[in-house]
Amino acid sequence: MMLFTEVRGLPVVAPDGAGPLGTVTSLTVDAVTGSVSHVRWRGGRFGPEAALPWDAVCALGPGALRVRSAAAPESAPPHHDLLGRRILTDTGTGRGTVLDVAFDPRTARLLALFTTRGEVPADRLLGVGDYALVVRAG
């Protein structure tokens, strides 16, 4: 298990180990599959942000995120950072704010959402939008 906050800031390293390509800025989640779909990273302090599909990740550990290729895909899905996002249930009740997200680094499946009002199982995630993250009431 890893947390989003543990991944943010990790160096992105090419498979040849030639040095860091950049730094992880965030992870994009696909609410339909309940998993991380893309890794977003920046090559320098003022460089543009790039997105790589999770399939391009070959290893993830506490020291770095190693990728198979740094070639950016033609298009990446819209990104909504989960950290700090407001949470609403499908009935409109507020459930706090996302503090962190646990996921399996091998499969990219989300495991749990840690919020200001407690833990929410990842299988309750219904969608992520500009305003809030929506979870099934339960």
PDB file of C-alpha atoms in Angstrom, residues 6-137:
ATOM      1  CA  GLU A   6       4.112   9.518  -0.465  1.00  0.00           C
ATOM      2  CA  VAL A   7       4.199   9.531  -4.271  1.00  0.00           C
ATOM      3  CA  ARG A   8       3.928  13.295  -4.763  1.00  0.00           C
ATOM      4  CA  GLY A   9       7.425  14.734  -5.041  1.00  0.00           C
ATOM      5  CA  LEU A  10       9.146  11.444  -5.985  1.00  0.00           C
ATOM      6  CA  PRO A  11      11.689  11.621  -8.798  1.00  0.00           C
ATOM      7  CA  VAL A  12      10.573  10.133 -12.131  1.00  0.00           C
ATOM      8  CA  VAL A  13      13.420   7.964 -13.440  1.00  0.00           C
ATOM      9  CA  ALA A  14      13.929   6.508 -16.939  1.00  0.00           C
ATOM     10  CA  PRO A  15      14.506   2.755 -17.297  1.00  0.00           C
ATOM     11  CA  ASP A  16      18.172   3.238 -18.175  1.00  0.00           C
ATOM     12  CA  GLY A  17      18.720   5.004 -14.845  1.00  0.00           C
ATOM     13  CA  ALA A  18      20.263   8.018 -16.596  1.00  0.00           C
ATOM     14  CA  GLY A  19      18.996  10.333 -13.903  1.00  0.00           C
ATOM     15  CA  PRO A  20      15.716  11.931 -12.946  1.00  0.00           C
ATOM     16  CA  LEU A  21      13.397  13.117 -15.708  1.00  0.00           C
ATOM     17  CA  GLY A  22      11.349  15.187 -13.305  1.00  0.00           C
ATOM     18  CA  THR A  23       9.156  15.017 -10.222  1.00  0.00           C
ATOM     19  CA  VAL A  24       5.694  13.524  -9.655  1.00  0.00           C
ATOM     20  CA  THR A  25       3.131  16.301  -9.187  1.00  0.00           C
ATOM     21  CA  SER A  26      -0.067  14.235  -8.855  1.00  0.00           C
ATOM     22  CA  LEU A  27      -1.971  11.095  -9.786  1.00  0.00           C
ATOM     23  CA  THR A  28      -5.097  11.015 -11.958  1.00  0.00           C
ATOM     24  CA  VAL A  29      -7.894   8.658 -10.907  1.00  0.00           C
ATOM     25  CA  ASP A  30     -10.419   6.914 -13.129  1.00  0.00           C
ATOM     26  CA  ALA A  31     -13.552   6.729 -10.968  1.00  0.00           C
ATOM     27  CA  VAL A  32     -15.136   4.058 -13.182  1.00  0.00           C
ATOM     28  CA  THR A  33     -12.330   1.534 -12.615  1.00  0.00           C
ATOM     29  CA  GLY A  34     -11.419   2.830  -9.144  1.00  0.00           C
ATOM     30  CA  SER A  35      -7.749   3.049 -10.010  1.00  0.00           C
ATOM     31  CA  VAL A  36      -4.915   5.419 -10.862  1.00  0.00           C
ATOM     32  CA  SER A  37      -4.957   5.982 -14.616  1.00  0.00           C
ATOM     33  CA  HIS A  38      -2.114   8.488 -15.108  1.00  0.00           C
ATOM     34  CA  VAL A  39       0.967   9.865 -13.380  1.00  0.00           C
ATOM     35  CA  ARG A  40       1.513  13.598 -13.776  1.00  0.00           C
ATOM     36  CA  TRP A  41       5.025  14.979 -13.511  1.00  0.00           C
ATOM     37  CA  ARG A  42       7.001  18.113 -14.236  1.00  0.00           C
ATOM     38  CA  GLY A  43      10.475  18.153 -15.761  1.00  0.00           C
ATOM     39  CA  GLY A  44      11.621  21.283 -13.961  1.00  0.00           C
ATOM     40  CA  ARG A  45      10.405  24.012 -11.692  1.00  0.00           C
ATOM     41  CA  PHE A  46       8.825  25.925 -14.572  1.00  0.00           C
ATOM     42  CA  GLY A  47       8.546  23.137 -17.135  1.00  0.00           C
ATOM     43  CA  PRO A  48       5.229  21.968 -18.525  1.00  0.00           C
ATOM     44  CA  GLU A  49       3.386  19.188 -16.755  1.00  0.00           C
ATOM     45  CA  ALA A  50       3.299  15.848 -18.586  1.00  0.00           C
ATOM     46  CA  ALA A  51       1.004  12.866 -18.063  1.00  0.00           C
ATOM     47  CA  LEU A  52       1.943   9.234 -18.531  1.00  0.00           C
ATOM     48  CA  PRO A  53      -0.507   6.326 -18.422  1.00  0.00           C
ATOM     49  CA  TRP A  54      -0.101   4.059 -15.404  1.00  0.00           C
ATOM     50  CA  ASP A  55       0.926   1.288 -17.839  1.00  0.00           C
ATOM     51  CA  ALA A  56       4.166   3.251 -18.451  1.00  0.00           C
ATOM     52  CA  VAL A  57       5.195   2.760 -14.798  1.00  0.00           C
ATOM     53  CA  CYS A  58       7.485  -0.220 -14.310  1.00  0.00           C
ATOM     54  CA  ALA A  59       8.331   0.263 -10.616  1.00  0.00           C
ATOM     55  CA  LEU A  60       7.241   2.437  -7.720  1.00  0.00           C
ATOM     56  CA  GLY A  61       8.942   2.591  -4.370  1.00  0.00           C
ATOM     57  CA  PRO A  62       9.685   5.022  -1.573  1.00  0.00           C
ATOM     58  CA  GLY A  63      12.677   6.463  -3.464  1.00  0.00           C
ATOM     59  CA  ALA A  64      11.483   6.866  -7.062  1.00  0.00           C
ATOM     60  CA  LEU A  65       8.947   6.124  -9.748  1.00  0.00           C
ATOM     61  CA  ARG A  66      10.603   4.297 -12.671  1.00  0.00           C
ATOM     62  CA  VAL A  67       8.963   4.531 -16.092  1.00  0.00           C
ATOM     63  CA  ARG A  68       9.337   2.418 -19.238  1.00  0.00           C
ATOM     64  CA  SER A  69       9.276   5.498 -21.464  1.00  0.00           C
ATOM     65  CA  ALA A  70       8.955   9.238 -20.894  1.00  0.00           C
ATOM     66  CA  ALA A  71       7.086   9.765 -24.163  1.00  0.00           C
ATOM     67  CA  ALA A  72       3.824  11.541 -23.350  1.00  0.00           C
ATOM     68  CA  PRO A  73       0.615  10.099 -24.811  1.00  0.00           C
ATOM     69  CA  GLU A  74      -1.303  11.999 -27.439  1.00  0.00           C
ATOM     70  CA  SER A  75      -3.964  12.984 -24.916  1.00  0.00           C
ATOM     71  CA  ALA A  76      -4.581  12.508 -21.243  1.00  0.00           C
ATOM     72  CA  PRO A  77      -7.952  12.519 -19.478  1.00  0.00           C
ATOM     73  CA  PRO A  78      -9.055  15.590 -17.527  1.00  0.00           C
ATOM     74  CA  HIS A  79      -7.314  15.809 -14.187  1.00  0.00           C
ATOM     75  CA  HIS A  80      -8.895  16.541 -10.819  1.00  0.00           C
ATOM     76  CA  ASP A  81      -6.522  16.292  -7.877  1.00  0.00           C
ATOM     77  CA  LEU A  82      -8.171  14.239  -5.125  1.00  0.00           C
ATOM     78  CA  LEU A  83      -6.083  15.690  -2.300  1.00  0.00           C
ATOM     79  CA  GLY A  84      -7.941  18.588  -0.727  1.00  0.00           C
ATOM     80  CA  ARG A  85     -11.104  17.855  -2.753  1.00  0.00           C
ATOM     81  CA  ARG A  86     -14.511  18.234  -1.057  1.00  0.00           C
ATOM     82  CA  ILE A  87     -16.506  14.998  -0.684  1.00  0.00           C
ATOM     83  CA  LEU A  88     -20.252  14.716  -1.218  1.00  0.00           C
ATOM     84  CA  THR A  89     -22.451  11.638  -1.037  1.00  0.00           C
ATOM     85  CA  ASP A  90     -24.797  10.778  -3.885  1.00  0.00           C
ATOM     86  CA  THR A  91     -27.576  12.202  -1.704  1.00  0.00           C
ATOM     87  CA  GLY A  92     -25.776  15.572  -1.357  1.00  0.00           C
ATOM     88  CA  THR A  93     -24.444  15.217   2.186  1.00  0.00           C
ATOM     89  CA  GLY A  94     -20.967  16.597   2.861  1.00  0.00           C
ATOM     90  CA  ARG A  95     -18.409  14.036   4.033  1.00  0.00           C
ATOM     91  CA  GLY A  96     -15.426  16.314   4.620  1.00  0.00           C
ATOM     92  CA  THR A  97     -12.298  16.775   2.543  1.00  0.00           C
ATOM     93  CA  VAL A  98      -9.802  14.244   1.159  1.00  0.00           C
ATOM     94  CA  LEU A  99      -6.572  14.206   3.188  1.00  0.00           C
ATOM     95  CA  ASP A 100      -4.961  11.225   1.448  1.00  0.00           C
ATOM     96  CA  VAL A 101      -5.682   8.205  -0.737  1.00  0.00           C
ATOM     97  CA  ALA A 102      -4.278   4.693  -0.281  1.00  0.00           C
ATOM     98  CA  PHE A 103      -3.662   2.546  -3.364  1.00  0.00           C
ATOM     99  CA  ASP A 104      -1.905  -0.663  -4.399  1.00  0.00           C
ATOM    100  CA  PRO A 105       1.264   0.370  -6.299  1.00  0.00           C
ATOM    101  CA  ARG A 106       1.313  -2.903  -8.297  1.00  0.00           C
ATOM    102  CA  THR A 107      -2.262  -2.811  -9.580  1.00  0.00           C
ATOM    103  CA  ALA A 108      -3.022   0.937  -9.180  1.00  0.00           C
ATOM    104  CA  ARG A 109      -6.364   0.050  -7.488  1.00  0.00           C
ATOM    105  CA  LEU A 110      -7.595   2.520  -4.902  1.00  0.00           C
ATOM    106  CA  LEU A 111      -7.945   1.032  -1.418  1.00  0.00           C
ATOM    107  CA  ALA A 112      -9.290   3.840   0.786  1.00  0.00           C
ATOM    108  CA  LEU A 113      -9.945   7.564   0.957  1.00  0.00           C
ATOM    109  CA  PHE A 114      -8.790   9.215   4.185  1.00  0.00           C
ATOM    110  CA  THR A 115     -10.908  12.259   4.931  1.00  0.00           C
ATOM    111  CA  THR A 116     -11.361  14.890   7.598  1.00  0.00           C
ATOM    112  CA  ARG A 117     -14.358  12.841   8.764  1.00  0.00           C
ATOM    113  CA  GLY A 118     -12.833   9.356   8.703  1.00  0.00           C
ATOM    114  CA  GLU A 119     -12.039   6.622   6.202  1.00  0.00           C
ATOM    115  CA  VAL A 120     -14.202   5.960   3.137  1.00  0.00           C
ATOM    116  CA  PRO A 121     -13.819   2.621   1.307  1.00  0.00           C
ATOM    117  CA  ALA A 122     -12.602   3.185  -2.263  1.00  0.00           C
ATOM    118  CA  ASP A 123     -15.395   1.045  -3.716  1.00  0.00           C
ATOM    119  CA  ARG A 124     -17.845   3.826  -2.785  1.00  0.00           C
ATOM    120  CA  LEU A 125     -16.234   6.274  -5.242  1.00  0.00           C
ATOM    121  CA  LEU A 126     -18.729   7.265  -7.936  1.00  0.00           C
ATOM    122  CA  GLY A 127     -17.099  10.245  -9.634  1.00  0.00           C
ATOM    123  CA  VAL A 128     -14.634  13.120  -9.489  1.00  0.00           C
ATOM    124  CA  GLY A 129     -15.484  16.564 -10.765  1.00  0.00           C
ATOM    125  CA  ASP A 130     -14.454  20.193 -10.616  1.00  0.00           C
ATOM    126  CA  TYR A 131     -16.449  20.856  -7.459  1.00  0.00           C
ATOM    127  CA  ALA A 132     -16.270  17.619  -5.493  1.00  0.00           C
ATOM    128  CA  LEU A 133     -15.628  13.924  -5.304  1.00  0.00           C
ATOM    129  CA  VAL A 134     -18.891  11.937  -5.107  1.00  0.00           C
ATOM    130  CA  VAL A 135     -19.211   8.760  -3.057  1.00  0.00           C
ATOM    131  CA  ARG A 136     -22.081   6.364  -2.508  1.00  0.00           C
ATOM    132  CA  ALA A 137     -23.820   7.022   0.834  1.00  0.00           C
TER     133      ALA A 137
END
